[in-house]
Coordinates of C-alpha atoms in Angstrom, one line a residue:
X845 CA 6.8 -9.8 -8.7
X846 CA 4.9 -7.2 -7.4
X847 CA 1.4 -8.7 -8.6
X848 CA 2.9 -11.8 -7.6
X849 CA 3.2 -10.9 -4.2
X850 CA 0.3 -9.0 -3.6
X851 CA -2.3 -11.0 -5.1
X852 CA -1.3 -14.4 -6.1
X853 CA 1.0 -15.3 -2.7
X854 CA -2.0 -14.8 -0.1
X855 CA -4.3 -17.4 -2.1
X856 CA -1.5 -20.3 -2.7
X857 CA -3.3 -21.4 -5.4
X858 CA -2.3 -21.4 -9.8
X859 CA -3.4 -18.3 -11.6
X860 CA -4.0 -18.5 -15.3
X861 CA -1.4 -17.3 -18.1
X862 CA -4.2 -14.8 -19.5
X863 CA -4.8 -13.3 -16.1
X864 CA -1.4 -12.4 -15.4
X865 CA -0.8 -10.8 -18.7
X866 CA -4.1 -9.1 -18.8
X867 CA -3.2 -7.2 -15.3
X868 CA 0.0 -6.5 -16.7
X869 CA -1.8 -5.3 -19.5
X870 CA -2.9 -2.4 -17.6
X871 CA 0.4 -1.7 -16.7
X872 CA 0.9 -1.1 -20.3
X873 CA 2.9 -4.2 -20.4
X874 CA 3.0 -6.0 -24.4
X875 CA 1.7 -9.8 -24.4
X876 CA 4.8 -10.7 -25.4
X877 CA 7.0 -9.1 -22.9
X878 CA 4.7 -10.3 -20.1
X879 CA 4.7 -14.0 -21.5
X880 CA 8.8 -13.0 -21.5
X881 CA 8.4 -12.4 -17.8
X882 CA 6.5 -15.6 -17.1
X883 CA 9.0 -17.7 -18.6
X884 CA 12.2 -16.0 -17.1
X885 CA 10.5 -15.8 -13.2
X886 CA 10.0 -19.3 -14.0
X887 CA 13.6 -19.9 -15.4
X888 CA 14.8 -18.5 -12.0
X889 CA 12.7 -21.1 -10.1
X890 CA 9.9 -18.3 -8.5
X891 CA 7.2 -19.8 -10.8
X892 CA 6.6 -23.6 -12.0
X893 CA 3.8 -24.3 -15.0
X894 CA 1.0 -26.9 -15.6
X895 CA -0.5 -27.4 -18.9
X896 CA -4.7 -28.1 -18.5
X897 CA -5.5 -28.6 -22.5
X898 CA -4.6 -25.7 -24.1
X899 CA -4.4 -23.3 -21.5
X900 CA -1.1 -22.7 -18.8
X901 CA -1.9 -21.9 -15.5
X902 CA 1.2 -20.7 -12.8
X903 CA 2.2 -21.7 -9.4
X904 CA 4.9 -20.5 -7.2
X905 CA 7.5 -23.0 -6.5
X906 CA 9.1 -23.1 -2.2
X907 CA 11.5 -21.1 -3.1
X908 CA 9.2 -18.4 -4.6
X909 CA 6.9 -18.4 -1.8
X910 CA 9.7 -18.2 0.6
X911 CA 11.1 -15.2 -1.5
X912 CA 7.5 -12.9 -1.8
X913 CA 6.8 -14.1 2.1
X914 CA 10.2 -12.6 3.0
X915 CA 9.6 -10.0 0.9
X916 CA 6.3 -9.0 2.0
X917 CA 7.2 -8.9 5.5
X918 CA 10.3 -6.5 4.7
X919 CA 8.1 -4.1 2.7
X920 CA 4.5 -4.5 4.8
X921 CA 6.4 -3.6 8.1
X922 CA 9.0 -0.8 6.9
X923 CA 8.6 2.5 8.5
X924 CA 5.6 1.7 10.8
X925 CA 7.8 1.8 13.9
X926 CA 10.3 3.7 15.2
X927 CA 13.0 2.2 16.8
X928 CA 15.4 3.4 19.6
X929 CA 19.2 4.0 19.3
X930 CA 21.5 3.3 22.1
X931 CA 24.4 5.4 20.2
X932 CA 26.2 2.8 18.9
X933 CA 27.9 2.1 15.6
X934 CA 28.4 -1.5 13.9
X935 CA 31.3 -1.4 11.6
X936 CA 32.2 -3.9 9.3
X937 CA 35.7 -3.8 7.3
X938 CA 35.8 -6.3 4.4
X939 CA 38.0 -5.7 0.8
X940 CA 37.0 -6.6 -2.3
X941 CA 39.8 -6.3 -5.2
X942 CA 39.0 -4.3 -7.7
X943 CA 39.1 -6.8 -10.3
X944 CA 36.4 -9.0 -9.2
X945 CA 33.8 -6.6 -9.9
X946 CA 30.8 -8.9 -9.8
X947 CA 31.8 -10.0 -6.2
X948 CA 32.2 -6.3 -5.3
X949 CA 28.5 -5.8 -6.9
X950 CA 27.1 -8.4 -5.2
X951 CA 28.5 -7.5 -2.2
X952 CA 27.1 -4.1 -2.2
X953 CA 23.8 -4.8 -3.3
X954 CA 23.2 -7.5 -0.2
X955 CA 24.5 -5.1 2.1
X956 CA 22.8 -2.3 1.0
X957 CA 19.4 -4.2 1.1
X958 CA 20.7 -5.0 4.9
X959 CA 20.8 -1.4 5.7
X960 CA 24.7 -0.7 5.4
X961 CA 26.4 2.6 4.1
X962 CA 29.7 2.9 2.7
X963 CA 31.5 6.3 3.2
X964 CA 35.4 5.0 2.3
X965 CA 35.9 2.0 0.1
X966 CA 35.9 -0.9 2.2
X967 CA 34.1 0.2 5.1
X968 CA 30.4 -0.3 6.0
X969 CA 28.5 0.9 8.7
X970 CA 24.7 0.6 10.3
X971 CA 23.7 1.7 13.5
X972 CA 21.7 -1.7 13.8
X973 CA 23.9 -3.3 15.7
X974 CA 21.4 -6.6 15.9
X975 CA 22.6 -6.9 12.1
X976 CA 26.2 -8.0 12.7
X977 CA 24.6 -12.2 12.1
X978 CA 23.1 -10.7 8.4
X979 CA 26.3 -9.3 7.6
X980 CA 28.0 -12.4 8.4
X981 CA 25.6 -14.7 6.6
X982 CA 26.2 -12.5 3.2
X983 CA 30.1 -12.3 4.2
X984 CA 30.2 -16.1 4.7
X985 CA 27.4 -16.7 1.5
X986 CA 30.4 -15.0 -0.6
X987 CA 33.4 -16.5 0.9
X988 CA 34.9 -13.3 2.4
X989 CA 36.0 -14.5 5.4
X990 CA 38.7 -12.2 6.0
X991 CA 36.6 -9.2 7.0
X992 CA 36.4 -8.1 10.5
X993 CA 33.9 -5.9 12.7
X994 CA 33.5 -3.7 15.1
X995 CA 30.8 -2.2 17.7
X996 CA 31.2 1.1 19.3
X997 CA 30.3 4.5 19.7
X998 CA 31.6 7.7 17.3
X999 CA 35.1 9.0 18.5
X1000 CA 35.8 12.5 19.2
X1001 CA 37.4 12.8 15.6
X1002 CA 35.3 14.3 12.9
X1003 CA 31.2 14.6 12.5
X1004 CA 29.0 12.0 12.9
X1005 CA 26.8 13.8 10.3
X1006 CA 29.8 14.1 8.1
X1007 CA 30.2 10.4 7.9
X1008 CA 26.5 9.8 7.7
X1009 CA 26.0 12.5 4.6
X1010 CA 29.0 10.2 2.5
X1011 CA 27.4 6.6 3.1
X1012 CA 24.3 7.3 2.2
X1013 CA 22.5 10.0 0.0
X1014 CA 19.5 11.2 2.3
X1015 CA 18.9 14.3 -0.1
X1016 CA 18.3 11.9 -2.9
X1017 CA 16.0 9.5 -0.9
X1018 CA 14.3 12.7 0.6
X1019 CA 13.2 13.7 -3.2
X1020 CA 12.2 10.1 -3.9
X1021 CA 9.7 10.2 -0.7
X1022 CA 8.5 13.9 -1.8
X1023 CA 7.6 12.4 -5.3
X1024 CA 5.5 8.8 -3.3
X1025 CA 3.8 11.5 -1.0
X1026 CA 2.8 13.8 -4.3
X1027 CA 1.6 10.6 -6.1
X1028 CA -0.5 8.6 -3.6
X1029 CA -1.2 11.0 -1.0
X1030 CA -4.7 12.2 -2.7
X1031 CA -5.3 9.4 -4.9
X1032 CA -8.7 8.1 -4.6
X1033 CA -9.7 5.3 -6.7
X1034 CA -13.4 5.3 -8.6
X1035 CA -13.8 1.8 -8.6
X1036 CA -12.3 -1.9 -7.7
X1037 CA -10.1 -2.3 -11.0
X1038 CA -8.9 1.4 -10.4
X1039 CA -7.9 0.3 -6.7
X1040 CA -6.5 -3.0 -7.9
X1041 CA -4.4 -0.2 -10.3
X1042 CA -3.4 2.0 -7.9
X1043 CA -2.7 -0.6 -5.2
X1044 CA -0.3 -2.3 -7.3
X1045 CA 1.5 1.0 -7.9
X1046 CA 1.7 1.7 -4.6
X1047 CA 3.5 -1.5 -3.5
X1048 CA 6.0 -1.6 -6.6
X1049 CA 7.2 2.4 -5.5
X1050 CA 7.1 1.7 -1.8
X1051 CA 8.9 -1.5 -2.3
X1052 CA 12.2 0.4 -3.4
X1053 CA 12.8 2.2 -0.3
X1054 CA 13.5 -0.8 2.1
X1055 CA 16.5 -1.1 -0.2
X1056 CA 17.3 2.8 -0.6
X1057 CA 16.3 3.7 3.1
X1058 CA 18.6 2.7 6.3
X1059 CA 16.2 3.6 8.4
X1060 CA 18.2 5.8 10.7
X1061 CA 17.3 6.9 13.8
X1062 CA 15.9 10.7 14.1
X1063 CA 18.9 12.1 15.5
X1064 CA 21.3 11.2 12.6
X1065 CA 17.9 12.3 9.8
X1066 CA 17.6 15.3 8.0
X1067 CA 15.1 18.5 9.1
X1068 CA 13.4 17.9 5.5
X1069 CA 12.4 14.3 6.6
X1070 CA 9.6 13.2 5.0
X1071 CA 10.2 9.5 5.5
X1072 CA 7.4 9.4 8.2
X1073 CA 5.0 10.9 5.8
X1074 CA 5.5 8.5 3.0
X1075 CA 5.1 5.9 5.3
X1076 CA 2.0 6.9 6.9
X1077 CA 0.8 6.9 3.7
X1078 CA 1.5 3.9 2.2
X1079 CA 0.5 1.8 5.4
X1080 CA -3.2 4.0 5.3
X1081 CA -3.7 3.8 1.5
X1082 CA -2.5 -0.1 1.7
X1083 CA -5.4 -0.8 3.8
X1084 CA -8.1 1.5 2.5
X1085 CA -7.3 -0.1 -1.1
X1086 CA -6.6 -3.6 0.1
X1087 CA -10.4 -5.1 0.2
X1088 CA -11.0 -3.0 -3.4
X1089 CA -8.3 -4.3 -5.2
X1090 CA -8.4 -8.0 -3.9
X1091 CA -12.2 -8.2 -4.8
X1092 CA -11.4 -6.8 -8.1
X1093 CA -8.2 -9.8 -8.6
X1094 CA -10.9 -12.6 -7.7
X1095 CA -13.5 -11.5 -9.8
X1096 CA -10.5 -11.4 -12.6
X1097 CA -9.5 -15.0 -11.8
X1098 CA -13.1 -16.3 -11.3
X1099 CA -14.1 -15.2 -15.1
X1100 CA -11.5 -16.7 -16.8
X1101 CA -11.8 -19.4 -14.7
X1102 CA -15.4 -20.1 -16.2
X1103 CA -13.4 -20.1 -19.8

């Protein structure tokens, strides 16, 4: 997906079967278990086929575009701003039974992705306010319409840090930016297939943190922060790379184009 994203989305046109598994290859990625990936993104309706004689070249279907453009613009834009907080908290109370496990899976996983902690079963919080309509879309998406929010400020009971350190696990995330910063940071690529390389790395690692990262304001962060670092890092080696890599990908699709 990652590829995918970064190479085939901006040019909106099919890529060959052998170009996609020999980048992967790279990657140390088998033939077969890159062919396996081709035929289960395409089973999931991100990728559609088209048979030219003997060869198969890919295309991304609506819905894959739709899911890379989204996607993109969720990891391309995390942590280059920083964004104000007015003190407020949005809190969202829904229950899940414990039986129906997938549901309480899914449930996590769409509102983790939306920036939510959890520090008591049942209760989710953010201090984005402006998310309260997501919420409700993945509330309403998985028929949990008996959940209720709230919007407010932190009471006098308790520490705001306290609730903060048991929704989300900033030490954790803190060591997961260290090890980004140690791995790119110096990096410097000796030619166009090594940037195409290390590019590609890049995304796939910075494109956990938009799931793992809140993205809470300074105040409620850490002293060890280095969340600013790894961004300032990705966004400057993303650009320096950028031109390298995709002359690299064209030259790629251009000679087994010619085959």
């Amino acid at each position: 997906m990652t590829l995918l994203g970064e190479f085939v989305l901006p040019r909106d046109r099919p890529v060959w079967t052998s170009v996609l598994v020999d980048a992967l290859a790279t990657f140390d990625v088998e033939e077969k278990s890159a062919r396996q990936a081709l035929a289960r993104t395409a089973k999931e309706g991100w990728l559609e086929s088209e048979r030219v004689g003997r060869r198969v070249r890919w295309s991304l279907t609506e819905p894959g575009r739709k899911l890379l453009t989204e996607g993109a613009h969720r990891i391309y834009d995390f942590g280059s701003s920083e964004r104000t907080w007015d003190g407020r908290w949005l809190i969202v109370l829904v229950s899940v039974p414990e039986a129906k496990r997938d549901l309480r899976h899914q449930l996590r996983t769409k509102l983790t992705w939306a920036g939510f902690g959890s520090p008591d079963p049942g209760v989710w919080i953010t201090p984005h306010t402006s998310r309260e309509k997501e919420a409700l879309t993945i509330l309403d998406a998985l028929a949990l319409g008996e959940a209720m929010s709230f919007v407010g400020s932190y009471g006098a009971i308790g520490d705001e840090s306290t609730v903060v350190t048991r929704a989300w696990d900033l030490r954790e995330l803190v060591r997961r930016y260290d090890e980004f910063v140690a791995a790119f940071a110096t990096l410097d690529p000796a030619d166009e297939a090594a940037a195409l390389d290390a590019q590609t790395r890049l995304v796939h690692e910075w494109r956990r943190f938009p799931f793992l990262d809140p993205q809470l304001p300074p105040g409620l962060l850490p002293g060890n922060w280095t969340g600013g670092r790894a961004a300032e890092v990705f966004h400057g080696k993303h650009a320096e790379w950028r031109p390298s890599a995709q002359r690299h990908w064209d030259r790629l699709v251009a000679v087994e184009g010619r085959e």
